[in-house]
Amino acid sequence: MLLRLSLLLTLSGLPFITSAHNLIPGQPLPPVGVTDRGELAVQQDEIRYQRWDSARLTGKTGIVLHMAGRLAAKESNAALIQAIENARFPAATVRITTIVNTDDAIPGSAMFVRQSLESSKRETPGAQFVVDEKGAVRQAWRLAEGGSAVVVLDKQGRIRFAKDGALTDEQVQQVIALVQQLQV
């Protein structure tokens, strides 16, 4: 009986083990590149896409927001997005990178998601937006489908905070305080 219970508990926990992200505090981000679309750049008022890879996330304190191309994913961390806007981190010391997985969008909506990001890029050319059409980042970092993840990086590109899913109010405050501390 004890053996069956132990086996049942072990097997029932397997999906959670395999779906857990691999973002380990103190370690660098697992390397990944996005070649399908990629980082948005504005050149002579035209939006262009360029290859992006995670190795570029060094040199500044960073906040990485990864989300599915769904409104629900964006809304799940709306409190953090608002707190980041309110904090007005200087672009010279803090890089905010938004990666949107349009492979994980409601069918037929990826084009509208890209158009929204392109509009946001024109409004805030200093912001870093990455369109990931193949879900390469979600796969490399083992993030949950349909959701939103937040990662805080130090200047060396080491993970200082990572959460796959919506942040609590306390975690939002923790992220803002950590970024303020790291940017010095």
PDB file of C-alpha atoms in Angstrom:
ATOM      1  CA  MET A   1       0.000   0.000   0.000  1.00  0.00           C
ATOM      2  CA  LEU A   2       2.779   2.421   0.917  1.00  0.00           C
ATOM      3  CA  LEU A   3       4.598   1.559  -2.308  1.00  0.00           C
ATOM      4  CA  ARG A   4       1.463   2.289  -4.387  1.00  0.00           C
ATOM      5  CA  LEU A   5       0.890   5.597  -2.636  1.00  0.00           C
ATOM      6  CA  SER A   6       4.521   6.566  -3.145  1.00  0.00           C
ATOM      7  CA  LEU A   7       4.378   5.609  -6.828  1.00  0.00           C
ATOM      8  CA  LEU A   8       1.112   7.501  -7.323  1.00  0.00           C
ATOM      9  CA  LEU A   9       2.519  10.646  -5.726  1.00  0.00           C
ATOM     10  CA  THR A  10       5.683  10.404  -7.805  1.00  0.00           C
ATOM     11  CA  LEU A  11       3.849   9.879 -11.089  1.00  0.00           C
ATOM     12  CA  SER A  12       1.275  12.587 -10.393  1.00  0.00           C
ATOM     13  CA  GLY A  13       4.091  15.077  -9.830  1.00  0.00           C
ATOM     14  CA  LEU A  14       5.859  14.350 -13.122  1.00  0.00           C
ATOM     15  CA  PRO A  15       3.919  16.846 -15.281  1.00  0.00           C
ATOM     16  CA  PHE A  16       4.805  19.601 -12.863  1.00  0.00           C
ATOM     17  CA  ILE A  17       8.459  18.654 -12.894  1.00  0.00           C
ATOM     18  CA  THR A  18       8.725  18.593 -16.670  1.00  0.00           C
ATOM     19  CA  SER A  19       6.848  21.854 -17.159  1.00  0.00           C
ATOM     20  CA  ALA A  20       8.873  23.858 -14.627  1.00  0.00           C
ATOM     21  CA  HIS A  21      11.010  26.644 -16.035  1.00  0.00           C
ATOM     22  CA  ASN A  22      14.791  26.363 -15.999  1.00  0.00           C
ATOM     23  CA  LEU A  23      15.546  29.935 -14.886  1.00  0.00           C
ATOM     24  CA  ILE A  24      17.851  29.507 -11.904  1.00  0.00           C
ATOM     25  CA  PRO A  25      18.806  32.490  -9.715  1.00  0.00           C
ATOM     26  CA  GLY A  26      22.538  33.167  -9.863  1.00  0.00           C
ATOM     27  CA  GLN A  27      22.861  31.530 -13.283  1.00  0.00           C
ATOM     28  CA  PRO A  28      22.787  33.141 -16.737  1.00  0.00           C
ATOM     29  CA  LEU A  29      19.705  32.767 -18.880  1.00  0.00           C
ATOM     30  CA  PRO A  30      19.667  29.600 -20.951  1.00  0.00           C
ATOM     31  CA  PRO A  31      20.908  30.810 -24.347  1.00  0.00           C
ATOM     32  CA  VAL A  32      18.342  31.315 -27.082  1.00  0.00           C
ATOM     33  CA  GLY A  33      18.082  33.179 -30.362  1.00  0.00           C
ATOM     34  CA  VAL A  34      15.056  34.441 -32.261  1.00  0.00           C
ATOM     35  CA  THR A  35      15.449  34.465 -36.013  1.00  0.00           C
ATOM     36  CA  ASP A  36      11.764  34.372 -37.001  1.00  0.00           C
ATOM     37  CA  ARG A  37      10.852  38.078 -36.791  1.00  0.00           C
ATOM     38  CA  GLY A  38      13.060  39.024 -33.817  1.00  0.00           C
ATOM     39  CA  GLU A  39      13.751  42.441 -32.300  1.00  0.00           C
ATOM     40  CA  LEU A  40      11.827  45.404 -33.636  1.00  0.00           C
ATOM     41  CA  ALA A  41      13.902  48.348 -34.822  1.00  0.00           C
ATOM     42  CA  VAL A  42      12.772  51.699 -36.204  1.00  0.00           C
ATOM     43  CA  GLN A  43      14.771  52.906 -39.195  1.00  0.00           C
ATOM     44  CA  GLN A  44      13.588  56.050 -40.958  1.00  0.00           C
ATOM     45  CA  ASP A  45      10.100  55.568 -39.467  1.00  0.00           C
ATOM     46  CA  GLU A  46       9.971  52.011 -40.876  1.00  0.00           C
ATOM     47  CA  ILE A  47       9.756  48.984 -38.613  1.00  0.00           C
ATOM     48  CA  ARG A  48      12.354  46.338 -39.330  1.00  0.00           C
ATOM     49  CA  TYR A  49      12.993  43.038 -37.620  1.00  0.00           C
ATOM     50  CA  GLN A  50      16.465  41.831 -36.711  1.00  0.00           C
ATOM     51  CA  ARG A  51      17.860  38.688 -35.166  1.00  0.00           C
ATOM     52  CA  TRP A  52      17.844  38.758 -31.373  1.00  0.00           C
ATOM     53  CA  ASP A  53      19.559  36.548 -28.832  1.00  0.00           C
ATOM     54  CA  SER A  54      19.710  36.370 -25.067  1.00  0.00           C
ATOM     55  CA  ALA A  55      23.479  37.018 -25.008  1.00  0.00           C
ATOM     56  CA  ARG A  56      22.638  40.692 -25.649  1.00  0.00           C
ATOM     57  CA  LEU A  57      21.049  40.998 -22.201  1.00  0.00           C
ATOM     58  CA  THR A  58      24.228  41.996 -20.377  1.00  0.00           C
ATOM     59  CA  GLY A  59      25.753  45.348 -19.493  1.00  0.00           C
ATOM     60  CA  LYS A  60      22.639  46.772 -17.810  1.00  0.00           C
ATOM     61  CA  THR A  61      20.232  45.666 -15.141  1.00  0.00           C
ATOM     62  CA  GLY A  62      17.383  44.031 -17.006  1.00  0.00           C
ATOM     63  CA  ILE A  63      13.729  43.173 -16.712  1.00  0.00           C
ATOM     64  CA  VAL A  64      12.571  40.569 -19.204  1.00  0.00           C
ATOM     65  CA  LEU A  65       8.839  40.144 -19.715  1.00  0.00           C
ATOM     66  CA  HIS A  66       7.956  37.071 -21.744  1.00  0.00           C
ATOM     67  CA  MET A  67       4.337  36.570 -22.679  1.00  0.00           C
ATOM     68  CA  ALA A  68       2.110  34.639 -24.978  1.00  0.00           C
ATOM     69  CA  GLY A  69       0.539  36.734 -27.737  1.00  0.00           C
ATOM     70  CA  ARG A  70      -2.743  36.833 -25.818  1.00  0.00           C
ATOM     71  CA  LEU A  71      -4.452  39.644 -23.954  1.00  0.00           C
ATOM     72  CA  ALA A  72      -4.845  37.429 -20.890  1.00  0.00           C
ATOM     73  CA  ALA A  73      -1.056  36.935 -20.711  1.00  0.00           C
ATOM     74  CA  LYS A  74      -0.462  40.687 -20.835  1.00  0.00           C
ATOM     75  CA  GLU A  75      -3.130  41.332 -18.227  1.00  0.00           C
ATOM     76  CA  SER A  76      -1.702  38.718 -15.842  1.00  0.00           C
ATOM     77  CA  ASN A  77       1.248  40.993 -15.094  1.00  0.00           C
ATOM     78  CA  ALA A  78      -0.396  44.362 -15.733  1.00  0.00           C
ATOM     79  CA  ALA A  79       0.417  45.453 -12.171  1.00  0.00           C
ATOM     80  CA  LEU A  80       4.135  44.920 -12.826  1.00  0.00           C
ATOM     81  CA  ILE A  81       3.985  46.752 -16.148  1.00  0.00           C
ATOM     82  CA  GLN A  82       2.314  49.705 -14.403  1.00  0.00           C
ATOM     83  CA  ALA A  83       4.875  49.621 -11.567  1.00  0.00           C
ATOM     84  CA  ILE A  84       7.724  49.662 -14.106  1.00  0.00           C
ATOM     85  CA  GLU A  85       6.174  52.679 -15.852  1.00  0.00           C
ATOM     86  CA  ASN A  86       5.725  54.444 -12.500  1.00  0.00           C
ATOM     87  CA  ALA A  87       9.332  53.719 -11.464  1.00  0.00           C
ATOM     88  CA  ARG A  88      10.664  55.478 -14.596  1.00  0.00           C
ATOM     89  CA  PHE A  89      13.900  53.541 -14.634  1.00  0.00           C
ATOM     90  CA  PRO A  90      16.628  55.355 -16.582  1.00  0.00           C
ATOM     91  CA  ALA A  91      17.316  53.700 -19.948  1.00  0.00           C
ATOM     92  CA  ALA A  92      21.042  54.254 -19.353  1.00  0.00           C
ATOM     93  CA  THR A  93      21.059  51.721 -16.505  1.00  0.00           C
ATOM     94  CA  VAL A  94      17.966  49.517 -16.946  1.00  0.00           C
ATOM     95  CA  ARG A  95      16.929  47.567 -20.046  1.00  0.00           C
ATOM     96  CA  ILE A  96      13.319  46.436 -20.280  1.00  0.00           C
ATOM     97  CA  THR A  97      12.813  43.679 -22.830  1.00  0.00           C
ATOM     98  CA  THR A  98       9.378  42.451 -23.838  1.00  0.00           C
ATOM     99  CA  ILE A  99       9.327  39.146 -25.703  1.00  0.00           C
ATOM    100  CA  VAL A 100       5.987  38.176 -27.229  1.00  0.00           C
ATOM    101  CA  ASN A 101       5.435  34.622 -28.373  1.00  0.00           C
ATOM    102  CA  THR A 102       3.088  35.014 -31.344  1.00  0.00           C
ATOM    103  CA  ASP A 103       3.239  31.251 -31.875  1.00  0.00           C
ATOM    104  CA  ASP A 104       1.124  31.132 -28.705  1.00  0.00           C
ATOM    105  CA  ALA A 105      -1.584  33.552 -29.847  1.00  0.00           C
ATOM    106  CA  ILE A 106      -5.246  32.984 -30.524  1.00  0.00           C
ATOM    107  CA  PRO A 107      -5.419  31.616 -34.086  1.00  0.00           C
ATOM    108  CA  GLY A 108      -5.569  34.452 -36.598  1.00  0.00           C
ATOM    109  CA  SER A 109      -4.551  37.148 -34.127  1.00  0.00           C
ATOM    110  CA  ALA A 110      -0.735  37.104 -34.477  1.00  0.00           C
ATOM    111  CA  MET A 111      -0.843  39.820 -37.151  1.00  0.00           C
ATOM    112  CA  PHE A 112      -2.779  42.130 -34.819  1.00  0.00           C
ATOM    113  CA  VAL A 113      -0.376  41.413 -31.958  1.00  0.00           C
ATOM    114  CA  ARG A 114       2.578  42.354 -34.213  1.00  0.00           C
ATOM    115  CA  GLN A 115       0.815  45.551 -35.325  1.00  0.00           C
ATOM    116  CA  SER A 116       0.236  46.529 -31.694  1.00  0.00           C
ATOM    117  CA  LEU A 117       3.907  45.928 -30.868  1.00  0.00           C
ATOM    118  CA  GLU A 118       5.018  47.913 -33.912  1.00  0.00           C
ATOM    119  CA  SER A 119       2.826  50.813 -32.792  1.00  0.00           C
ATOM    120  CA  SER A 120       4.293  50.599 -29.271  1.00  0.00           C
ATOM    121  CA  LYS A 121       7.814  50.587 -30.728  1.00  0.00           C
ATOM    122  CA  ARG A 122       7.088  53.747 -32.713  1.00  0.00           C
ATOM    123  CA  GLU A 123       5.733  55.447 -29.570  1.00  0.00           C
ATOM    124  CA  THR A 124       8.680  54.351 -27.415  1.00  0.00           C
ATOM    125  CA  PRO A 125      11.662  53.722 -29.707  1.00  0.00           C
ATOM    126  CA  GLY A 126      13.979  53.121 -26.740  1.00  0.00           C
ATOM    127  CA  ALA A 127      11.961  50.097 -25.566  1.00  0.00           C
ATOM    128  CA  GLN A 128      13.102  46.650 -26.624  1.00  0.00           C
ATOM    129  CA  PHE A 129      10.406  44.441 -28.186  1.00  0.00           C
ATOM    130  CA  VAL A 130      11.027  40.959 -29.569  1.00  0.00           C
ATOM    131  CA  VAL A 131       8.503  39.011 -31.646  1.00  0.00           C
ATOM    132  CA  ASP A 132       9.078  35.266 -31.361  1.00  0.00           C
ATOM    133  CA  GLU A 133       6.996  33.575 -34.061  1.00  0.00           C
ATOM    134  CA  LYS A 134       8.232  30.039 -33.363  1.00  0.00           C
ATOM    135  CA  GLY A 135       8.150  30.053 -29.552  1.00  0.00           C
ATOM    136  CA  ALA A 136      11.916  29.550 -29.338  1.00  0.00           C
ATOM    137  CA  VAL A 137      12.265  31.458 -26.039  1.00  0.00           C
ATOM    138  CA  ARG A 138       9.342  29.656 -24.363  1.00  0.00           C
ATOM    139  CA  GLN A 139      10.846  26.318 -25.377  1.00  0.00           C
ATOM    140  CA  ALA A 140      14.429  27.183 -24.373  1.00  0.00           C
ATOM    141  CA  TRP A 141      13.371  28.508 -20.970  1.00  0.00           C
ATOM    142  CA  ARG A 142      10.650  25.853 -20.511  1.00  0.00           C
ATOM    143  CA  LEU A 143       7.904  28.366 -19.809  1.00  0.00           C
ATOM    144  CA  ALA A 144       4.212  27.518 -19.528  1.00  0.00           C
ATOM    145  CA  GLU A 145       2.046  27.944 -22.605  1.00  0.00           C
ATOM    146  CA  GLY A 146      -0.417  30.822 -22.668  1.00  0.00           C
ATOM    147  CA  GLY A 147       1.196  32.688 -19.810  1.00  0.00           C
ATOM    148  CA  SER A 148       3.560  35.416 -18.771  1.00  0.00           C
ATOM    149  CA  ALA A 149       6.980  35.214 -17.125  1.00  0.00           C
ATOM    150  CA  VAL A 150       9.193  37.822 -15.464  1.00  0.00           C
ATOM    151  CA  VAL A 151      12.973  37.681 -15.111  1.00  0.00           C
ATOM    152  CA  VAL A 152      15.274  40.230 -13.455  1.00  0.00           C
ATOM    153  CA  LEU A 153      18.910  40.178 -14.546  1.00  0.00           C
ATOM    154  CA  ASP A 154      21.958  41.850 -13.049  1.00  0.00           C
ATOM    155  CA  LYS A 155      24.490  43.666 -15.258  1.00  0.00           C
ATOM    156  CA  GLN A 156      26.400  40.442 -15.867  1.00  0.00           C
ATOM    157  CA  GLY A 157      23.245  38.779 -17.192  1.00  0.00           C
ATOM    158  CA  ARG A 158      22.738  36.528 -14.165  1.00  0.00           C
ATOM    159  CA  ILE A 159      19.204  35.776 -13.071  1.00  0.00           C
ATOM    160  CA  ARG A 160      18.290  37.488  -9.815  1.00  0.00           C
ATOM    161  CA  PHE A 161      14.527  36.808  -9.896  1.00  0.00           C
ATOM    162  CA  ALA A 162      12.352  34.599 -12.089  1.00  0.00           C
ATOM    163  CA  LYS A 163       8.700  33.660 -12.046  1.00  0.00           C
ATOM    164  CA  ASP A 164       6.575  31.945 -14.641  1.00  0.00           C
ATOM    165  CA  GLY A 165       3.041  33.190 -14.019  1.00  0.00           C
ATOM    166  CA  ALA A 166       1.322  36.192 -12.516  1.00  0.00           C
ATOM    167  CA  LEU A 167       3.148  38.044  -9.764  1.00  0.00           C
ATOM    168  CA  THR A 168       1.537  38.839  -6.435  1.00  0.00           C
ATOM    169  CA  ASP A 169       1.509  42.463  -5.255  1.00  0.00           C
ATOM    170  CA  GLU A 170       4.365  41.573  -2.904  1.00  0.00           C
ATOM    171  CA  GLN A 171       6.418  40.118  -5.782  1.00  0.00           C
ATOM    172  CA  VAL A 172       5.779  43.242  -7.891  1.00  0.00           C
ATOM    173  CA  GLN A 173       7.226  45.346  -5.054  1.00  0.00           C
ATOM    174  CA  GLN A 174      10.114  42.879  -4.719  1.00  0.00           C
ATOM    175  CA  VAL A 175      10.958  43.186  -8.437  1.00  0.00           C
ATOM    176  CA  ILE A 176      10.899  46.999  -8.376  1.00  0.00           C
ATOM    177  CA  ALA A 177      13.053  47.137  -5.221  1.00  0.00           C
ATOM    178  CA  LEU A 178      15.512  44.611  -6.672  1.00  0.00           C
ATOM    179  CA  VAL A 179      15.892  46.571  -9.921  1.00  0.00           C
ATOM    180  CA  GLN A 180      16.417  49.808  -7.960  1.00  0.00           C
ATOM    181  CA  GLN A 181      19.128  48.082  -5.933  1.00  0.00           C
ATOM    182  CA  LEU A 182      20.843  46.482  -8.946  1.00  0.00           C
ATOM    183  CA  GLN A 183      20.919  49.578 -11.151  1.00  0.00           C
ATOM    184  CA  VAL A 184      23.289  51.390  -8.800  1.00  0.00           C
TER     185      VAL A 184
END
